[in-house]
Amino acid sequence: MKVIVAKTAGFCFGVKRAVDQVYRQIEEGVKPIYTYGPIIHNEEVVRELADRGVRIIGDEEQLAGLTEGTVIIRSHGVAERVYRLIEERGLHIVDATCPFVKKIHRIVREHSGRGEEIVIIGNDGHPEVEGIKGWCLGRVTVIGSEEDARQFRHETGHRLCIVCQTTFNYKKFDKLVEIISEMSYDEMDILNTICSATEERQSEARGIAAKVDSMIVIGGSHSSNTRKLFEICQMECEHTYYIQTLKDLDIRLLPSRGCVGITAGASTPNNLIEEVSKQCLI
Ligand code: SF4
């Protein structure tokens, strides 16, 4: 049995930066520490942080109830009003929004400020998308499927600005933009804001999945980038398995000979990737 582990598997730059910020606050003895949503989509890491006193705020209502402490904004970023709320409550803020996401906030603020209509290609309801929406000044539409793209009608006379969730499938992005372009006659700015880490991870996963007998994708159940990796790998390799932890790995499903590929979402710690890899070799 041969195992190929994707070089791009695991923590991306933005997630690593956000997780490091939480540990730094713990080491500096800051108390109480809150993260606005789980810092990453990995239950084990979140549990470990909870054991060290880091609490999670689920929404703006909970945030409004706080009277003291430090709030860490995770890599997904948040809407502008969340910053205002934190300031109004007199709380300390540590902003771990990934710079690639911050760039999208700046783009949509600038373009919507000029009266342009914004389209976000992404999954509606995803925290990153919700955050981006919260920086738009005018009309904003989220398009996540070909059906959404076909149904989309934009206000005539307004220039369109299309951006993309950083972890979106870039092939799907091209397809959705193509459909929107066919339906729209007004001028538009198309800004592919998928981050390079995502693009590299997806290309590598596709390449590995195309040549192995089985493919394992590791990541949290709520991780949208892991789900997209799974979709991509499944298209190339029929025996693709999505696991969250080592416990989910059913070694009997893997071939006794041949080659197994492994990739992982941006929130998957390296030690878990190594454990899965070792288990495949047993
Ligand atoms: Fe930043 Fe890209 Fe990682 Fe998202 S996937 S946190 S945009 S580096």
Tab-separated table of C-alpha atoms and ligand atoms in Angstrom:
chain	number	residue	atom	x	y	z
A	1	MET	CA	0.000	0.000	0.000
A	2	LYS	CA	1.253	3.444	-0.918
A	3	VAL	CA	0.010	6.657	0.684
A	4	ILE	CA	0.206	10.087	-0.945
A	5	VAL	CA	-0.427	13.034	1.390
A	6	ALA	CA	-1.198	16.349	-0.293
A	7	LYS	CA	1.466	18.964	0.470
A	8	THR	CA	-1.257	21.608	0.763
A	9	ALA	CA	-3.339	19.602	3.280
A	10	GLY	CA	-4.058	21.207	6.634
A	11	PHE	CA	-3.935	24.660	8.198
A	12	CYS	CA	-3.745	27.477	5.686
A	13	PHE	CA	-1.976	30.736	6.478
A	14	GLY	CA	-5.185	32.503	7.649
A	15	VAL	CA	-6.349	29.712	9.947
A	16	LYS	CA	-2.883	29.249	11.448
A	17	ARG	CA	-2.666	32.971	12.098
A	18	ALA	CA	-6.081	32.999	13.828
A	19	VAL	CA	-5.350	29.944	15.991
A	20	ASP	CA	-1.936	31.383	16.953
A	21	GLN	CA	-3.624	34.609	18.050
A	22	VAL	CA	-5.886	32.688	20.445
A	23	TYR	CA	-2.923	30.827	21.989
A	24	ARG	CA	-1.036	34.116	22.301
A	25	GLN	CA	-3.907	35.651	24.266
A	26	ILE	CA	-4.015	32.590	26.547
A	27	GLU	CA	-0.251	32.773	27.137
A	28	GLU	CA	-0.480	36.471	27.937
A	29	GLY	CA	-3.035	35.625	30.628
A	30	VAL	CA	-5.873	37.602	29.035
A	31	LYS	CA	-9.247	36.832	30.657
A	32	PRO	CA	-12.000	36.284	29.684
A	33	ILE	CA	-11.355	35.376	26.049
A	34	TYR	CA	-14.191	34.947	23.582
A	35	THR	CA	-14.057	33.945	19.945
A	36	TYR	CA	-16.822	35.164	17.677
A	37	GLY	CA	-17.880	31.704	16.446
A	38	PRO	CA	-15.572	28.668	16.757
A	39	ILE	CA	-12.050	29.776	15.790
A	40	ILE	CA	-11.796	26.867	13.337
A	41	HIS	CA	-14.030	24.026	12.172
A	42	ASN	CA	-12.256	21.414	14.194
A	43	GLU	CA	-14.007	20.031	17.251
A	44	GLU	CA	-10.834	18.766	18.950
A	45	VAL	CA	-9.010	22.099	18.767
A	46	VAL	CA	-12.129	23.968	19.895
A	47	ARG	CA	-12.549	21.568	22.851
A	48	GLU	CA	-8.923	22.038	23.879
A	49	LEU	CA	-9.340	25.803	23.792
A	50	ALA	CA	-12.562	25.526	25.823
A	51	ASP	CA	-10.608	23.569	28.461
A	52	ARG	CA	-8.229	26.523	28.614
A	53	GLY	CA	-11.076	28.939	29.208
A	54	VAL	CA	-11.807	30.219	25.706
A	55	ARG	CA	-15.538	30.727	25.256
A	56	ILE	CA	-17.501	30.978	22.027
A	57	ILE	CA	-20.013	33.706	21.269
A	58	GLY	CA	-22.648	32.443	18.863
A	59	ASP	CA	-24.243	35.658	17.656
A	60	GLU	CA	-24.721	39.403	18.041
A	61	GLU	CA	-27.310	38.914	20.788
A	62	GLN	CA	-24.796	37.067	22.961
A	63	LEU	CA	-22.168	39.653	22.144
A	64	ALA	CA	-24.535	42.418	23.270
A	65	GLY	CA	-24.775	40.689	26.679
A	66	LEU	CA	-21.016	40.906	27.411
A	67	THR	CA	-19.634	43.549	29.739
A	68	GLU	CA	-15.900	42.735	29.728
A	69	GLY	CA	-13.238	40.689	27.998
A	70	THR	CA	-11.442	40.226	24.699
A	71	VAL	CA	-13.261	39.170	21.561
A	72	ILE	CA	-11.239	37.458	18.841
A	73	ILE	CA	-12.608	37.723	15.321
A	74	ARG	CA	-11.817	34.533	13.424
A	75	SER	CA	-10.330	34.258	9.933
A	76	HIS	CA	-13.785	34.322	8.257
A	77	GLY	CA	-14.257	37.945	9.302
A	78	VAL	CA	-17.487	39.634	10.394
A	79	ALA	CA	-19.850	42.386	9.292
A	80	GLU	CA	-18.896	45.967	10.074
A	81	ARG	CA	-21.722	46.291	12.621
A	82	VAL	CA	-20.097	43.552	14.766
A	83	TYR	CA	-16.996	45.757	15.216
A	84	ARG	CA	-19.260	48.618	16.256
A	85	LEU	CA	-21.070	46.411	18.749
A	86	ILE	CA	-17.779	45.244	20.294
A	87	GLU	CA	-16.622	48.849	20.632
A	88	GLU	CA	-19.945	49.984	22.098
A	89	ARG	CA	-19.723	47.252	24.745
A	90	GLY	CA	-16.248	48.497	25.692
A	91	LEU	CA	-14.668	45.134	24.864
A	92	HIS	CA	-11.132	44.593	23.620
A	93	ILE	CA	-10.890	43.304	20.049
A	94	VAL	CA	-8.286	41.045	18.459
A	95	ASP	CA	-8.925	40.948	14.744
A	96	ALA	CA	-7.757	37.678	13.184
A	97	THR	CA	-9.713	38.182	9.966
A	98	CYS	CA	-7.618	36.703	7.160
A	99	PRO	CA	-6.091	39.499	5.043
A	100	PHE	CA	-7.545	37.846	1.920
A	101	VAL	CA	-11.046	38.208	3.406
A	102	LYS	CA	-10.315	41.783	4.523
A	103	LYS	CA	-9.452	42.577	0.922
A	104	ILE	CA	-12.952	41.446	-0.153
A	105	HIS	CA	-14.507	43.671	2.546
A	106	ARG	CA	-12.597	46.620	1.084
A	107	ILE	CA	-13.618	45.759	-2.492
A	108	VAL	CA	-17.348	45.468	-1.771
A	109	ARG	CA	-17.347	48.613	0.378
A	110	GLU	CA	-15.622	50.615	-2.350
A	111	HIS	CA	-17.725	49.298	-5.252
A	112	SER	CA	-21.067	49.435	-3.429
A	113	GLY	CA	-20.131	52.932	-2.270
A	114	ARG	CA	-19.986	53.915	-5.948
A	115	GLY	CA	-23.533	52.632	-6.409
A	116	GLU	CA	-22.616	49.262	-7.905
A	117	GLU	CA	-24.650	46.168	-7.186
A	118	ILE	CA	-22.685	43.377	-5.506
A	119	VAL	CA	-22.890	39.667	-6.277
A	120	ILE	CA	-21.124	37.237	-3.966
A	121	ILE	CA	-20.500	33.833	-5.494
A	122	GLY	CA	-20.582	31.591	-2.458
A	123	ASN	CA	-22.742	29.756	0.018
A	124	ASP	CA	-25.399	31.937	1.551
A	125	GLY	CA	-25.345	31.676	5.334
A	126	HIS	CA	-21.639	30.808	5.483
A	127	PRO	CA	-19.992	33.096	8.089
A	128	GLU	CA	-17.501	34.521	5.590
A	129	VAL	CA	-20.320	35.376	3.174
A	130	GLU	CA	-22.400	36.904	5.979
A	131	GLY	CA	-19.408	39.033	6.937
A	132	ILE	CA	-18.869	40.211	3.334
A	133	LYS	CA	-22.564	41.110	3.043
A	134	GLY	CA	-22.139	43.245	6.125
A	135	TRP	CA	-19.672	45.531	4.295
A	136	CYS	CA	-21.938	46.196	1.305
A	137	LEU	CA	-23.765	49.495	1.191
A	138	GLY	CA	-26.410	48.681	-1.421
A	139	ARG	CA	-28.091	45.689	-3.018
A	140	VAL	CA	-26.223	42.410	-2.586
A	141	THR	CA	-27.099	38.948	-3.882
A	142	VAL	CA	-25.484	35.618	-3.026
A	143	ILE	CA	-25.284	33.074	-5.840
A	144	GLY	CA	-24.265	29.533	-4.973
A	145	SER	CA	-25.690	27.387	-7.760
A	146	GLU	CA	-26.381	27.410	-11.491
A	147	GLU	CA	-30.077	27.750	-10.687
A	148	ASP	CA	-29.399	30.867	-8.567
A	149	ALA	CA	-27.324	32.287	-11.416
A	150	ARG	CA	-30.085	31.695	-13.973
A	151	GLN	CA	-32.707	33.264	-11.731
A	152	PHE	CA	-30.595	36.300	-10.959
A	153	ARG	CA	-31.921	39.609	-12.281
A	154	HIS	CA	-30.015	42.704	-11.464
A	155	GLU	CA	-31.156	46.294	-11.416
A	156	THR	CA	-30.564	47.764	-14.847
A	157	GLY	CA	-28.447	50.873	-14.968
A	158	HIS	CA	-26.198	49.708	-12.135
A	159	ARG	CA	-22.755	48.326	-12.773
A	160	LEU	CA	-22.279	44.871	-11.299
A	161	CYS	CA	-19.366	43.820	-9.101
A	162	ILE	CA	-18.867	40.076	-8.671
A	163	VAL	CA	-16.663	38.725	-5.884
A	164	CYS	CA	-16.241	35.200	-4.588
A	165	GLN	CA	-16.079	33.409	-1.226
A	166	THR	CA	-12.387	32.628	-0.699
A	167	THR	CA	-12.923	28.881	-0.454
A	168	PHE	CA	-15.288	28.428	-3.401
A	169	ASN	CA	-14.676	25.827	-6.096
A	170	TYR	CA	-12.942	27.817	-8.828
A	171	LYS	CA	-14.353	25.732	-11.717
A	172	LYS	CA	-17.847	26.365	-10.365
A	173	PHE	CA	-17.028	30.072	-10.009
A	174	ASP	CA	-16.144	30.266	-13.734
A	175	LYS	CA	-19.357	28.480	-14.662
A	176	LEU	CA	-21.577	30.744	-12.526
A	177	VAL	CA	-19.879	33.885	-13.864
A	178	GLU	CA	-20.426	32.608	-17.403
A	179	ILE	CA	-24.176	32.188	-16.766
A	180	ILE	CA	-24.474	35.636	-15.149
A	181	SER	CA	-22.542	37.224	-18.033
A	182	GLU	CA	-24.889	35.645	-20.581
A	183	MET	CA	-27.936	37.064	-18.805
A	184	SER	CA	-26.574	40.497	-18.050
A	185	TYR	CA	-26.092	43.348	-20.508
A	186	ASP	CA	-24.654	45.934	-18.156
A	187	GLU	CA	-20.999	46.434	-17.446
A	188	MET	CA	-19.487	44.369	-14.700
A	189	ASP	CA	-16.312	43.889	-12.699
A	190	ILE	CA	-15.481	40.248	-12.140
A	191	LEU	CA	-13.056	39.777	-9.275
A	192	ASN	CA	-11.978	36.239	-8.600
A	193	THR	CA	-11.268	36.490	-4.872
A	194	ILE	CA	-10.773	32.770	-4.300
A	195	CYS	CA	-7.591	32.640	-2.265
A	196	SER	CA	-4.516	31.016	-3.727
A	197	ALA	CA	-4.314	28.550	-0.805
A	198	THR	CA	-7.749	27.207	-1.785
A	199	GLU	CA	-6.899	27.055	-5.465
A	200	GLU	CA	-3.645	25.184	-4.844
A	201	ARG	CA	-5.305	22.798	-2.398
A	202	GLN	CA	-8.140	22.006	-4.828
A	203	SER	CA	-5.818	21.486	-7.819
A	204	GLU	CA	-3.513	19.230	-5.854
A	205	ALA	CA	-6.457	17.237	-4.459
A	206	ARG	CA	-7.901	16.804	-7.961
A	207	GLY	CA	-4.548	15.612	-9.309
A	208	ILE	CA	-4.007	13.102	-6.501
A	209	ALA	CA	-7.615	11.814	-6.596
A	210	ALA	CA	-7.296	11.164	-10.331
A	211	LYS	CA	-4.422	8.720	-9.854
A	212	VAL	CA	-5.184	6.847	-6.599
A	213	ASP	CA	-7.447	3.899	-5.806
A	214	SER	CA	-9.001	5.546	-2.738
A	215	MET	CA	-9.038	9.077	-1.470
A	216	ILE	CA	-9.493	10.303	2.096
A	217	VAL	CA	-10.606	13.876	2.795
A	218	ILE	CA	-10.199	15.004	6.410
A	219	GLY	CA	-12.045	17.930	7.936
A	220	GLY	CA	-14.806	19.143	10.223
A	221	SER	CA	-18.436	18.529	9.294
A	222	HIS	CA	-19.126	22.289	9.118
A	223	SER	CA	-16.058	23.093	7.041
A	224	SER	CA	-17.206	24.331	3.655
A	225	ASN	CA	-13.721	24.141	2.118
A	226	THR	CA	-13.467	20.463	3.160
A	227	ARG	CA	-16.852	19.707	1.638
A	228	LYS	CA	-15.707	21.272	-1.628
A	229	LEU	CA	-12.522	19.209	-1.576
A	230	PHE	CA	-14.672	16.122	-1.077
A	231	GLU	CA	-16.867	17.038	-4.097
A	232	ILE	CA	-13.779	17.576	-6.266
A	233	CYS	CA	-12.127	14.311	-5.206
A	234	GLN	CA	-15.341	12.348	-5.619
A	235	MET	CA	-15.558	13.447	-9.243
A	236	GLU	CA	-12.108	11.963	-9.875
A	237	CYS	CA	-12.145	8.953	-7.575
A	238	GLU	CA	-15.256	6.933	-6.863
A	239	HIS	CA	-13.812	5.602	-3.554
A	240	THR	CA	-13.541	8.933	-1.777
A	241	TYR	CA	-14.227	9.078	1.977
A	242	TYR	CA	-14.910	12.105	4.173
A	243	ILE	CA	-13.704	11.677	7.738
A	244	GLN	CA	-13.610	14.081	10.669
A	245	THR	CA	-11.386	12.161	13.044
A	246	LEU	CA	-9.310	8.987	13.104
A	247	LYS	CA	-12.328	7.158	14.581
A	248	ASP	CA	-14.265	7.661	11.323
A	249	LEU	CA	-11.622	5.896	9.271
A	250	ASP	CA	-12.826	2.437	8.282
A	251	ILE	CA	-9.641	0.799	7.132
A	252	ARG	CA	-11.639	-2.131	5.673
A	253	LEU	CA	-12.964	0.176	2.943
A	254	LEU	CA	-9.469	0.850	1.678
A	255	PRO	CA	-7.829	-1.455	-0.856
A	256	SER	CA	-5.226	-3.826	0.578
A	257	ARG	CA	-2.887	-2.919	-2.292
A	258	GLY	CA	-2.550	0.113	-4.462
A	259	CYS	CA	-2.519	3.722	-3.514
A	260	VAL	CA	-4.450	5.915	-1.073
A	261	GLY	CA	-4.474	9.691	-1.330
A	262	ILE	CA	-5.028	12.018	1.615
A	263	THR	CA	-5.983	15.653	1.678
A	264	ALA	CA	-7.481	17.854	4.376
A	265	GLY	CA	-9.374	21.092	4.826
A	266	ALA	CA	-7.837	24.327	6.059
A	267	SER	CA	-8.901	23.643	9.674
A	268	THR	CA	-7.332	20.209	10.002
A	269	PRO	CA	-4.318	20.013	12.336
A	270	ASN	CA	-1.166	18.327	11.017
A	271	ASN	CA	-1.063	15.727	13.778
A	272	LEU	CA	-4.448	14.371	12.652
A	273	ILE	CA	-3.257	14.140	9.023
A	274	GLU	CA	-0.167	12.246	10.196
A	275	GLU	CA	-2.224	9.851	12.335
A	276	VAL	CA	-4.552	9.034	9.434
A	277	SER	CA	-1.590	8.520	7.146
A	278	LYS	CA	0.067	6.124	9.619
A	279	GLN	CA	-3.180	4.222	10.103
A	280	CYS	CA	-3.475	3.633	6.345
A	281	LEU	CA	-0.053	2.016	6.343
A	282	ILE	CA	-0.848	-0.454	9.141
B	1	SF4	FE1	-7.306	33.014	4.401
B	1	SF4	FE2	-7.411	31.476	2.254
B	1	SF4	FE3	-7.140	30.387	4.619
B	1	SF4	FE4	-9.450	31.507	3.994
B	1	SF4	S1	-8.522	29.695	3.030
B	1	SF4	S2	-8.360	31.733	5.913
B	1	SF4	S3	-8.754	33.192	2.740
B	1	SF4	S4	-5.640	31.724	3.616
